[in-house]
Structures are given as C-alpha cells and as structure tokens.
GROMACS .gro file of C-alpha atoms in nm:
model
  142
    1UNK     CA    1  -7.270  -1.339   3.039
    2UNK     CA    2  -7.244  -1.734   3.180
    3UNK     CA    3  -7.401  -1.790   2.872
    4UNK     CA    4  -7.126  -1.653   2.614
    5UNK     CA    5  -6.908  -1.782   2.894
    6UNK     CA    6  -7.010  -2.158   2.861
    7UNK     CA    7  -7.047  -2.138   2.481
    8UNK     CA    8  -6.674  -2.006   2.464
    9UNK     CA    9  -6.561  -2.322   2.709
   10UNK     CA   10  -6.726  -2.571   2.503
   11UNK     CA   11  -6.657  -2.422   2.166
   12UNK     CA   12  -6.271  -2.425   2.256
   13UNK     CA   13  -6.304  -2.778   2.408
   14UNK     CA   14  -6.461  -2.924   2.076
   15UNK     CA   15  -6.190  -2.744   1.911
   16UNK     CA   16  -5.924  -2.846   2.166
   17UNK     CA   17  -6.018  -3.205   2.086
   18UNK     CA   18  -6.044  -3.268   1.732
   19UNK     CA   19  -5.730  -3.131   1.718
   20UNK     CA   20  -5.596  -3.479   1.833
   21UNK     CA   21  -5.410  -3.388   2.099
   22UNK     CA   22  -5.170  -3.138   1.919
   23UNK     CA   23  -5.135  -2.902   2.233
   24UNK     CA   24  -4.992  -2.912   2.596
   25UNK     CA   25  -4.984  -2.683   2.907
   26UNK     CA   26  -4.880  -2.724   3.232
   27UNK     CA   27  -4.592  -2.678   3.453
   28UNK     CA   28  -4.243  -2.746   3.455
   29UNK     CA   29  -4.086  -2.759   3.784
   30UNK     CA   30  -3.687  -2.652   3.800
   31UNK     CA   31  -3.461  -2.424   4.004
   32UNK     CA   32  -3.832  -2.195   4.021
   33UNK     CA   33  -4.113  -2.294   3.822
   34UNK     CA   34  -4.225  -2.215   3.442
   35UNK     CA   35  -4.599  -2.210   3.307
   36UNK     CA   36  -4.498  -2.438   2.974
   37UNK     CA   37  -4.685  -2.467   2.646
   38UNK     CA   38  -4.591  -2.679   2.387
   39UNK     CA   39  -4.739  -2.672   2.033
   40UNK     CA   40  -4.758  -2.953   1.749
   41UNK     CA   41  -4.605  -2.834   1.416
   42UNK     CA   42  -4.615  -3.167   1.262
   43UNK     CA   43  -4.571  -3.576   1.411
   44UNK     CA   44  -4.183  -3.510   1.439
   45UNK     CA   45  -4.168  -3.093   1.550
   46UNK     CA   46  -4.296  -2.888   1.790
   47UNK     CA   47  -4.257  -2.550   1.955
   48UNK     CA   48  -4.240  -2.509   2.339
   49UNK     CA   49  -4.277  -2.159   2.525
   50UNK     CA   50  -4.239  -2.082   2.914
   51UNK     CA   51  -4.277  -1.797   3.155
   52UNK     CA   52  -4.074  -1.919   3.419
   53UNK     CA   53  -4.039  -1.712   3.802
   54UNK     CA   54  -3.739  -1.813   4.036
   55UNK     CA   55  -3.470  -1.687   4.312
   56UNK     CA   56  -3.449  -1.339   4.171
   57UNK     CA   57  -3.535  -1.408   3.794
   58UNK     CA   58  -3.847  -1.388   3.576
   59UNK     CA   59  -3.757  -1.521   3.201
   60UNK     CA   60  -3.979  -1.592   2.892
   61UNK     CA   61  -3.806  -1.891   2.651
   62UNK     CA   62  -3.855  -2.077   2.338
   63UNK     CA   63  -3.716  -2.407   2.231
   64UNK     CA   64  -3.807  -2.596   1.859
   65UNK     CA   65  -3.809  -2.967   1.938
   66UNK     CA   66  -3.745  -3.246   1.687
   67UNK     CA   67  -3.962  -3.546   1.874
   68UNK     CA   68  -3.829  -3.935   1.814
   69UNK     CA   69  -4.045  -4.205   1.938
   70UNK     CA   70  -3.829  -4.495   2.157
   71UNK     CA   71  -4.150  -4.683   2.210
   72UNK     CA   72  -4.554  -4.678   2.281
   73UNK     CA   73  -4.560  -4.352   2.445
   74UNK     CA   74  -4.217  -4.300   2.543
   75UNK     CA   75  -4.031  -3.989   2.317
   76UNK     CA   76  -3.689  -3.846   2.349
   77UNK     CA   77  -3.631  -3.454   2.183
   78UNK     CA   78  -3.382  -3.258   2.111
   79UNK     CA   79  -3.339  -2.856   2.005
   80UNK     CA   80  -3.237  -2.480   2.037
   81UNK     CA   81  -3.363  -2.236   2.201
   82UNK     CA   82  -3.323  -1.871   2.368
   83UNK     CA   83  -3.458  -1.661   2.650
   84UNK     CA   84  -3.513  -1.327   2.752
   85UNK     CA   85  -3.514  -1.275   3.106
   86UNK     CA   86  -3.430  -1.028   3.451
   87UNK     CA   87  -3.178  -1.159   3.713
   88UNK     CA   88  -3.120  -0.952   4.001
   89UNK     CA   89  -3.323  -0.669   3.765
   90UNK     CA   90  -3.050  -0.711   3.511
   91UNK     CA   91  -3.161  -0.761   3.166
   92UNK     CA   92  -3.009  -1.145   3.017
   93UNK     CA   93  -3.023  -1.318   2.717
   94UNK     CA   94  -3.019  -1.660   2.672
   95UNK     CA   95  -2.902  -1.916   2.374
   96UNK     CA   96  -2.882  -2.244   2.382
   97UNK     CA   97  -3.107  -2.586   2.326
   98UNK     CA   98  -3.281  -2.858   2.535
   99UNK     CA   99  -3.305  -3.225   2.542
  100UNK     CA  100  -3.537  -3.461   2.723
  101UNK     CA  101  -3.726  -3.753   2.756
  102UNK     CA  102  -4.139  -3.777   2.797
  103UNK     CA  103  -4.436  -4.018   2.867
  104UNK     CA  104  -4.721  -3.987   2.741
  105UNK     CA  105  -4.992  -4.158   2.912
  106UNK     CA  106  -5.359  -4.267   2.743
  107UNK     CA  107  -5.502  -4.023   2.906
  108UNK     CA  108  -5.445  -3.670   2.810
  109UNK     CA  109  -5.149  -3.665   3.032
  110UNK     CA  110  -4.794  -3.606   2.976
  111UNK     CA  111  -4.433  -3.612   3.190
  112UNK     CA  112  -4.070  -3.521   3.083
  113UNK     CA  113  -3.799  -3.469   3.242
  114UNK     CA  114  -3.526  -3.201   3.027
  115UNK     CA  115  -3.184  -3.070   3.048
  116UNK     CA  116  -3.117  -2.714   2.943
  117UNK     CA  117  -2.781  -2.601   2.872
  118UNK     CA  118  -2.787  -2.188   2.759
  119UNK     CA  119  -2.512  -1.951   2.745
  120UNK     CA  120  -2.592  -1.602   2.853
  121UNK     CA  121  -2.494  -1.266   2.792
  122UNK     CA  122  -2.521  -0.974   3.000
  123UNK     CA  123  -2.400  -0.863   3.339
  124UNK     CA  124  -2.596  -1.122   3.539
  125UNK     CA  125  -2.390  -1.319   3.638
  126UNK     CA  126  -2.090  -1.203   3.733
  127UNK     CA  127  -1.847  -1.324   3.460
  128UNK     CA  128  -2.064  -1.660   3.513
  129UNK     CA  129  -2.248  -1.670   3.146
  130UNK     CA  130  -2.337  -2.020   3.131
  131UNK     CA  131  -2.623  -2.178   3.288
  132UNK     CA  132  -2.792  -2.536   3.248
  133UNK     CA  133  -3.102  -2.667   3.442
  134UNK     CA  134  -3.266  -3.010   3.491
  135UNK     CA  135  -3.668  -2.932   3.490
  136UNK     CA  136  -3.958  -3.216   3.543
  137UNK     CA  137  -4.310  -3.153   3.326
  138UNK     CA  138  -4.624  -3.212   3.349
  139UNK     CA  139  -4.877  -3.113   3.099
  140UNK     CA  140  -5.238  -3.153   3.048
  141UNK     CA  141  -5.241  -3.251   2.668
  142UNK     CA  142  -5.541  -3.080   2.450
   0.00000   0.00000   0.00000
C-alpha cells in the first residue's frame, strides 16, 4: 500500500510539473475562509472554484477570469461568476463577477487580493440581496 501510495505522489508530481505551472490551490481568506482552485484554460483564461465556510454560510462558487499582465509577475483579472450556497440553512444563489490583482513569485507561489460583487436571490437575507467581499489568496502553484 505505501508503495502504490508513493508511486501515485510522484506520478501526479511529474505530471503536476510539466504542466508548467497551469494549476493553483490554496486558500483565500475573506469574511470566513474558501479552499480555492484555479485552473489554466489558456495564457489569458482561467477557471477558479471555492468551497468557502463562514458566520453561518457554507457556499461552493465559480468565476471565469480573463488574466492581463501589468508587469513581470504582477496580473490584474477580471470575470463572472455564481454561487450556490446555505445562509442561516437557507438555500442562496449567487451571480455576479470578480476582479483582482496577483503576484506571482519565482517560486511556485502566488498572492491576490479580489473584490467580489454578487447579487443574490433567495430569502437570506432579509430583503438584503446584494453582497460584495474583499478576499486575500494564497496559492501553491502546480
């Protein structure tokens, strides 16, 4: 069993490598916190997914980013987005987009910091249906 175990880790490292750094995970810290992946479509668009847990709320989202270099390492991006999600065990959905700045370092390292404007429906929040939050990333990039 180690065996097939360290065969598996290596196998998806050597595949996690040569795919030049298409990949991220991490966290994203906000009003709770979010497990975030984000995943390389091309040089200019990506996909991002969380599973985020805060004060009362559990929600699952998905952004499509358009990524535009400012300089060496430095990106700004841009998109929509929606989320599914419980507040106060009330069932909301989300629409709306994101847009944020990142680093990324030379080491397989990367920060942003994102605003997140969504307007929801559902009984939530009490005739309240819009929602934005600032978050701050950091992802290990693979």
């Amino acid at each position: 069993m180690k065996k097939t175990i360290a065969i598996f880790l290596v196998s998806f490292c050597a595949t996690a490598f040569a795919n030049a750094q298409d990949n991220a995970l991490g966290i994203r810290l906000t009003n709770g916190a979010e497990i975030s992946y984000q995943r390389s479509l091309n040089d200019v668009n990506r996909l991002e997914f969380n599973l985020g847990w805060g004060w009362n709320t559990t929600a699952l989202s998905g952004f499509y980013h358009w990524v535009n270099p400012i300089t060496e390492g430095f990106k700004w991006f841009i998109g929509p987005g929606a989320a599914l999600g419980l507040f106060h065990s009330n069932t909301v959905v989300g629409l709306g987009g994101v847009v944020g700045i990142e680093y990324n370092f030379d080491v397989p390292l990367q920060l942003s910091l994102d605003w997140r404007p969504m307007l929801n429906f559902g009984n939530a929040h009490d005739g309240n249906y819009g929602s934005a939050n600032v978050g701050l990333g950091i992802r290990y990039k693979f």
